[in-house]
C-alpha positions as a LaTeX table, in Angstrom:
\begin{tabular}{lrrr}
\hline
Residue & $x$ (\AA) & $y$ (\AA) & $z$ (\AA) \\
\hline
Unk1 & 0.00 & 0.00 & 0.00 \\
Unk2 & 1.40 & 3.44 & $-0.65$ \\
Unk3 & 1.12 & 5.86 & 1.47 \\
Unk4 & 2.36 & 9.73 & 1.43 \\
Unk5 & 4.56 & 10.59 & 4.28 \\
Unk6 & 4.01 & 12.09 & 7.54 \\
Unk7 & 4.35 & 16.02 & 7.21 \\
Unk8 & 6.54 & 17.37 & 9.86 \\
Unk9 & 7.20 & 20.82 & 11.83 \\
Unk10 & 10.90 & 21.60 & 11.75 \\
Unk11 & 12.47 & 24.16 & 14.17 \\
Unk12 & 13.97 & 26.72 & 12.13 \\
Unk13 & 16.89 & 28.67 & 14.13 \\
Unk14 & 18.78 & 28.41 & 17.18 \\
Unk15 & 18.03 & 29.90 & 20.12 \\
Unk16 & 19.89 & 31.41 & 22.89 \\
Unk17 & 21.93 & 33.58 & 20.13 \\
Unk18 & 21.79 & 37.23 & 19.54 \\
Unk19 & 21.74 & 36.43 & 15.90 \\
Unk20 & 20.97 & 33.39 & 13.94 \\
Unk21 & 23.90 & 31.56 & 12.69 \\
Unk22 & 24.13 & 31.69 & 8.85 \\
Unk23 & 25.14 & 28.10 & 8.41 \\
Unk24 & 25.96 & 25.15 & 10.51 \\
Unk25 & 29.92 & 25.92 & 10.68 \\
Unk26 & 28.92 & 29.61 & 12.08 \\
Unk27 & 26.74 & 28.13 & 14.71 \\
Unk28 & 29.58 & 25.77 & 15.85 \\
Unk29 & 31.53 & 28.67 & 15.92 \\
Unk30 & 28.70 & 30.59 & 18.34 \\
Unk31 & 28.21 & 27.13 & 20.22 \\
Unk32 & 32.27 & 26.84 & 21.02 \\
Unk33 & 32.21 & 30.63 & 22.07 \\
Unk34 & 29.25 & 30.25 & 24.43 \\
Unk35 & 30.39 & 26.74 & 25.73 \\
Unk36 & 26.40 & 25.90 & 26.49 \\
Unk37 & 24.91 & 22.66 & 26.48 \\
Unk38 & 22.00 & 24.44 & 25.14 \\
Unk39 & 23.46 & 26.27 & 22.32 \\
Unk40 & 24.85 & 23.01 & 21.00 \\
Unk41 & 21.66 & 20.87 & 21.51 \\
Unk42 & 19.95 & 23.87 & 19.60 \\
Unk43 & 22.80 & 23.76 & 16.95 \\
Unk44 & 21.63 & 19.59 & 16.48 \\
Unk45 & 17.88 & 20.19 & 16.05 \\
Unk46 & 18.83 & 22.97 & 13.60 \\
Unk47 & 20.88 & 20.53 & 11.77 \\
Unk48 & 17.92 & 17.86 & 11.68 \\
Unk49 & 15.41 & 20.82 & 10.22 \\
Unk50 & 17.86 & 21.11 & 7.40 \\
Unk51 & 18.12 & 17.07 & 6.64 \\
Unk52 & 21.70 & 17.50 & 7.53 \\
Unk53 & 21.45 & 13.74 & 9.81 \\
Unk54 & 24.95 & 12.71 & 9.51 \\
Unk55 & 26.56 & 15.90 & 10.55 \\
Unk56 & 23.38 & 15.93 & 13.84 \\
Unk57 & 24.80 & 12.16 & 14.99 \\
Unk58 & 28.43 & 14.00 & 15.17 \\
Unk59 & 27.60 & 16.59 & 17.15 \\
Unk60 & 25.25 & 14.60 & 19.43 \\
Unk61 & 27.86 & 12.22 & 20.06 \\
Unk62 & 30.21 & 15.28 & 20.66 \\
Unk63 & 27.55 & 16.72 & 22.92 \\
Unk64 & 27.30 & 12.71 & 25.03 \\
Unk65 & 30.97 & 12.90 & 24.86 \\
Unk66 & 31.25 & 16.29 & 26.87 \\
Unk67 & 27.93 & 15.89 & 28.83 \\
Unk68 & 27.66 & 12.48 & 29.10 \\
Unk69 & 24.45 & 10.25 & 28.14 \\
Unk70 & 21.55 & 12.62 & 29.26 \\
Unk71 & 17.74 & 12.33 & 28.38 \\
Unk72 & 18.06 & 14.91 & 26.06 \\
Unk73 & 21.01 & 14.01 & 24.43 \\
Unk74 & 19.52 & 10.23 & 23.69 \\
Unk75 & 16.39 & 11.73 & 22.57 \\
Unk76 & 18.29 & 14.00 & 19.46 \\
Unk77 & 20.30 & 10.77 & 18.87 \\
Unk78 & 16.87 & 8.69 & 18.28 \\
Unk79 & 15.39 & 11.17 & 16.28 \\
Unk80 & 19.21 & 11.35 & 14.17 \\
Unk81 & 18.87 & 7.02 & 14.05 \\
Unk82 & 14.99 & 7.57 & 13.14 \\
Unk83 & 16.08 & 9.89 & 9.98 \\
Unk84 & 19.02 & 7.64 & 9.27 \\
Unk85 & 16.65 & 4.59 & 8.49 \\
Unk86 & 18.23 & 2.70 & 12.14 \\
Unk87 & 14.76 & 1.61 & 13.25 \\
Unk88 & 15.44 & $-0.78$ & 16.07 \\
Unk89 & 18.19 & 1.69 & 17.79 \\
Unk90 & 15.64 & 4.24 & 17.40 \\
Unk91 & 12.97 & 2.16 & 18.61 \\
Unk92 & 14.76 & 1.39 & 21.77 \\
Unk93 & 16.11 & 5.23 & 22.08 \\
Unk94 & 12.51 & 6.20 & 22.12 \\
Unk95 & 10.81 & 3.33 & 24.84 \\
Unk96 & 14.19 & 4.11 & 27.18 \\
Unk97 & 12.55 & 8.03 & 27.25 \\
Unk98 & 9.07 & 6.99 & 27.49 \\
Unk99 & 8.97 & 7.16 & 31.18 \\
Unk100 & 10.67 & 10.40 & 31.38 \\
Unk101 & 11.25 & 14.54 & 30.88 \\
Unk102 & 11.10 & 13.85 & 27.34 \\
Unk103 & 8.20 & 10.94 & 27.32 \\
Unk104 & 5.72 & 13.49 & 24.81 \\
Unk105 & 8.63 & 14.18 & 22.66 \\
Unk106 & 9.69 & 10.06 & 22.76 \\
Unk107 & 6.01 & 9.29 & 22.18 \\
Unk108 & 6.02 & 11.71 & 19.25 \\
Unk109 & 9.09 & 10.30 & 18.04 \\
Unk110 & 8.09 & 6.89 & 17.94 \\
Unk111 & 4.73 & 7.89 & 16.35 \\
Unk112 & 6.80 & 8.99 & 13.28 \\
Unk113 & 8.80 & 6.17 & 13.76 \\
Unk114 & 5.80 & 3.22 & 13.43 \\
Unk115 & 3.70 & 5.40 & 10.91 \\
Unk116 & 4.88 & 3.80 & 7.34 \\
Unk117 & 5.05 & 0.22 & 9.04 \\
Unk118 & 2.00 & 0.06 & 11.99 \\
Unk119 & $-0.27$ & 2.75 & 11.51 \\
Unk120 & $-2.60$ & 1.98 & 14.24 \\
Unk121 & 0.47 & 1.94 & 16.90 \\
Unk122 & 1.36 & 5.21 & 15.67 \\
Unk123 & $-1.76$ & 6.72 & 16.45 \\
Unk124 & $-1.83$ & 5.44 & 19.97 \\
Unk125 & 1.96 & 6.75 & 20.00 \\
Unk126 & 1.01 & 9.91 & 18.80 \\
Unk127 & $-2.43$ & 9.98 & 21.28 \\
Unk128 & 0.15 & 9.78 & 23.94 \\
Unk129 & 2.23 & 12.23 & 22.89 \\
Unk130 & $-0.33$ & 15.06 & 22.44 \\
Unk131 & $-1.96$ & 13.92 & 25.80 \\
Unk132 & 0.89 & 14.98 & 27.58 \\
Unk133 & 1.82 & 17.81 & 25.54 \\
Unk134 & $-1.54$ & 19.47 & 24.87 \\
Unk135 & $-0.44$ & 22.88 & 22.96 \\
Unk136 & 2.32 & 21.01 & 20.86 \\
Unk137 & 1.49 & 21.50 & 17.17 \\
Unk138 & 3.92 & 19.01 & 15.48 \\
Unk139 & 2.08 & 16.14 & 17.28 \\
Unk140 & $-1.07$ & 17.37 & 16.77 \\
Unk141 & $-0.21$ & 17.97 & 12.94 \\
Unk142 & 1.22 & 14.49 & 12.68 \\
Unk143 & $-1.76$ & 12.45 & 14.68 \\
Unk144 & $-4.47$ & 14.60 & 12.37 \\
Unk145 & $-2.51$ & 13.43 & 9.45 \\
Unk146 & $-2.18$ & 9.43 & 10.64 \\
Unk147 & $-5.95$ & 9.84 & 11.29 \\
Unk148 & $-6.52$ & 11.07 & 7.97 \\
Unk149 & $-4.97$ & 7.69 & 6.43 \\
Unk150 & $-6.85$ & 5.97 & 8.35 \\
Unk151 & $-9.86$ & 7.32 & 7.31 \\
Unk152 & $-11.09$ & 8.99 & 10.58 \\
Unk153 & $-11.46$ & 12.48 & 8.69 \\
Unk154 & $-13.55$ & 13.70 & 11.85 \\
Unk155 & $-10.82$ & 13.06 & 14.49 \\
Unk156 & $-7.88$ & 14.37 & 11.87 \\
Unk157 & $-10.14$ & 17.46 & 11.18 \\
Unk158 & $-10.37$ & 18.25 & 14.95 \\
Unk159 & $-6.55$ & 17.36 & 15.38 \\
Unk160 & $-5.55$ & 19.62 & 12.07 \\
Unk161 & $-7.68$ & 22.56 & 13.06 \\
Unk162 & $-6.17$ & 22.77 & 16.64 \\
Unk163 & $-2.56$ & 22.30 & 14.50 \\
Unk164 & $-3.37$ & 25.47 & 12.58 \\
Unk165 & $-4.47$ & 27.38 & 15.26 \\
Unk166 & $-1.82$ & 27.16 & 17.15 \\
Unk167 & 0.79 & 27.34 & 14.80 \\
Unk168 & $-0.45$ & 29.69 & 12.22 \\
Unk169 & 2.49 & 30.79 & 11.06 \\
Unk170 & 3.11 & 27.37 & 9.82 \\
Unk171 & 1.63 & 25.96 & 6.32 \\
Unk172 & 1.83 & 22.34 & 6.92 \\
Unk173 & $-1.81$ & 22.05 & 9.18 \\
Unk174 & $-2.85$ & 24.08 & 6.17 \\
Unk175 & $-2.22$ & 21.43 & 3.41 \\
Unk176 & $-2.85$ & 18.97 & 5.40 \\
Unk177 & $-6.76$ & 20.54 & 5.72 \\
Unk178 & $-6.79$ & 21.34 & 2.93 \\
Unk179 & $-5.99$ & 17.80 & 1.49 \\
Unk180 & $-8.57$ & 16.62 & 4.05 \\
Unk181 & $-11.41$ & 18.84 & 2.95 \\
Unk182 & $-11.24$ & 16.96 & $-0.70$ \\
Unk183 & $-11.04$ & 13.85 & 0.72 \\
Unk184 & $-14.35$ & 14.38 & 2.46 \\
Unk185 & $-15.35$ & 15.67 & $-0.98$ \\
Unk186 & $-15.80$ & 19.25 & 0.34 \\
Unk187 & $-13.64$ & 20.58 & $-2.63$ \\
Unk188 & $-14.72$ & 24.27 & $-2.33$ \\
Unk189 & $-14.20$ & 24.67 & 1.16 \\
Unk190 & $-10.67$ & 23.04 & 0.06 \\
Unk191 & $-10.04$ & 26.13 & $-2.57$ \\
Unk192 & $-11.29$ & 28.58 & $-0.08$ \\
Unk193 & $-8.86$ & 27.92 & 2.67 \\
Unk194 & $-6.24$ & 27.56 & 0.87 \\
Unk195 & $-6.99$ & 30.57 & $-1.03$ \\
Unk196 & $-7.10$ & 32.34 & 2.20 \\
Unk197 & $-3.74$ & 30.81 & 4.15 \\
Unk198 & $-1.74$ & 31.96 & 0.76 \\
Unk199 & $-1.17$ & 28.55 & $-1.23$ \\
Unk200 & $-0.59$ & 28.93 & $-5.02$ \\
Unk201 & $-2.87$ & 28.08 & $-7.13$ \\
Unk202 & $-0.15$ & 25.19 & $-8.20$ \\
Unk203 & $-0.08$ & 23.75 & $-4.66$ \\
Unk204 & $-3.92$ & 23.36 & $-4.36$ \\
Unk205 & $-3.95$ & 21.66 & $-7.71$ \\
Unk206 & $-1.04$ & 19.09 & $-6.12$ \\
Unk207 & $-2.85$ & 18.97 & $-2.90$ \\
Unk208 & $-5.99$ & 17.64 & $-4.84$ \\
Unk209 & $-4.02$ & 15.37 & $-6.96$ \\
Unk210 & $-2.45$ & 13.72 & $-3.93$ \\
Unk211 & $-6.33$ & 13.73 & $-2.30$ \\
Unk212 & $-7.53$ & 11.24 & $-5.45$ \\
Unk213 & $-4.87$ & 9.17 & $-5.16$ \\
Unk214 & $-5.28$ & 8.66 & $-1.35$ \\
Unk215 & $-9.08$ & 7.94 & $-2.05$ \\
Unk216 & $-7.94$ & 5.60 & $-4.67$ \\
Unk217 & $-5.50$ & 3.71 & $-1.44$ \\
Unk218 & $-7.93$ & 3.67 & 1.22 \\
Unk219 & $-10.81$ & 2.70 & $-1.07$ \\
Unk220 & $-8.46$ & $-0.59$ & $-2.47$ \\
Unk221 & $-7.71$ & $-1.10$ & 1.54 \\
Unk222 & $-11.63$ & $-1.21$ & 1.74 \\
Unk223 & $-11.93$ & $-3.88$ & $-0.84$ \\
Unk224 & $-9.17$ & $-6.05$ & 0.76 \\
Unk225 & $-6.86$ & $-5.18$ & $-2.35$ \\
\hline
\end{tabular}
């Protein structure tokens, strides 16, 4: 069965700067100035936004190195091992944290992690993860979207909306409502709010492609194709 993948929020500069680093050598440059744990830790989620996994898993195990093996630290190198295709080391990074300071973003993480293989164990991952983390808009973005593939379009539309809402400066909840809305075969409510949120006319005629061909999965699923 094919399935399109899980949209993500990324984080998009550090923080704890007075100015964002330009590129990733720069902000090693800030991080071995400032001599923070929290710089560099910054510095490695930075470096997963920008799909740059290999260099992330360097400086994480620079950070365990200088730090030693904290929750944190094993949480960024899961999500590096989750990026990096390393399922069952992510796997286990993710159930060691899911007990602790970091159990929403663990149960988040091995949402993502189960979504392409067992969708209905993501969702319960990702249930988890928004229970304890309420106001967090990836998760919520990322559940509504598993519940969409599923086929529970009311659930996803209450999970997307509360996405949007509270991150409206992000576009991803947007699509991902917007994608919804034809697959419920509300196609001008579709247009208009993605008219309104500022997608191209070119993105809401992909968004609607990738709507039929989702119908065309989950109706084959139906007929035990």
């Amino acid at each position: 069965m094919s399935r399109t993948g899980l949209v993500l929020l990324g984080l998009a500069c550090l923080v704890g700067c007075q100015s964002t680093p330009k590129t990733p050598d720069e902000a090693v440059r800030v991080a071995n100035q400032d001599d923070t744990e929290q710089v560099h830790t910054e510095l490695v989620r930075q470096m997963i936004a920008q799909r740059k996994y290999f260099a992330a898993r360097a400086h994480v195990d620079a950070l365990a190195l200088e730090h030693g093996e904290t929750p944190e630290i094993r949480l960024l190198r899961a999500d590096c091992m989750r990026h990096l295709g390393e399922f069952e080391a992510a796997q286990a990074g993710y159930q060691s944290l899911l007990n602790g300071p970091y159990a929403a973003e663990a149960a988040h993480g091995m949402g993502l992690l189960l979504a392409s293989r067992h969708l209905t164990a993501a969702i319960s991952y990702l249930q988890r993860a928004v229970f304890l983390r309420p106001t967090h808009a990836a998760a919520r973005n990322d559940l509504g979207y598993a519940m969409m593939l599923m086929g529970q379009y009311d659930k996803a539309l209450r999970e997307l909306s509360t996405a949007l809402e509270l991150a409206p400066g992000d576009d991803r909840p947007l699509r991902n409502l917007v994608l919804l809305h034809h697959l419920r075969g509300d196609h001008a409510r579709a247009a208009t709010l993605g008219h309104n949120g500022g997608l191209s006319d070119t993105s809401l005629a992909q968004l609607r492609r990738q709507a039929e061909e989702l119908a065309l999965d989950q109706a084959h699923d139906a007929n035990g194709q």
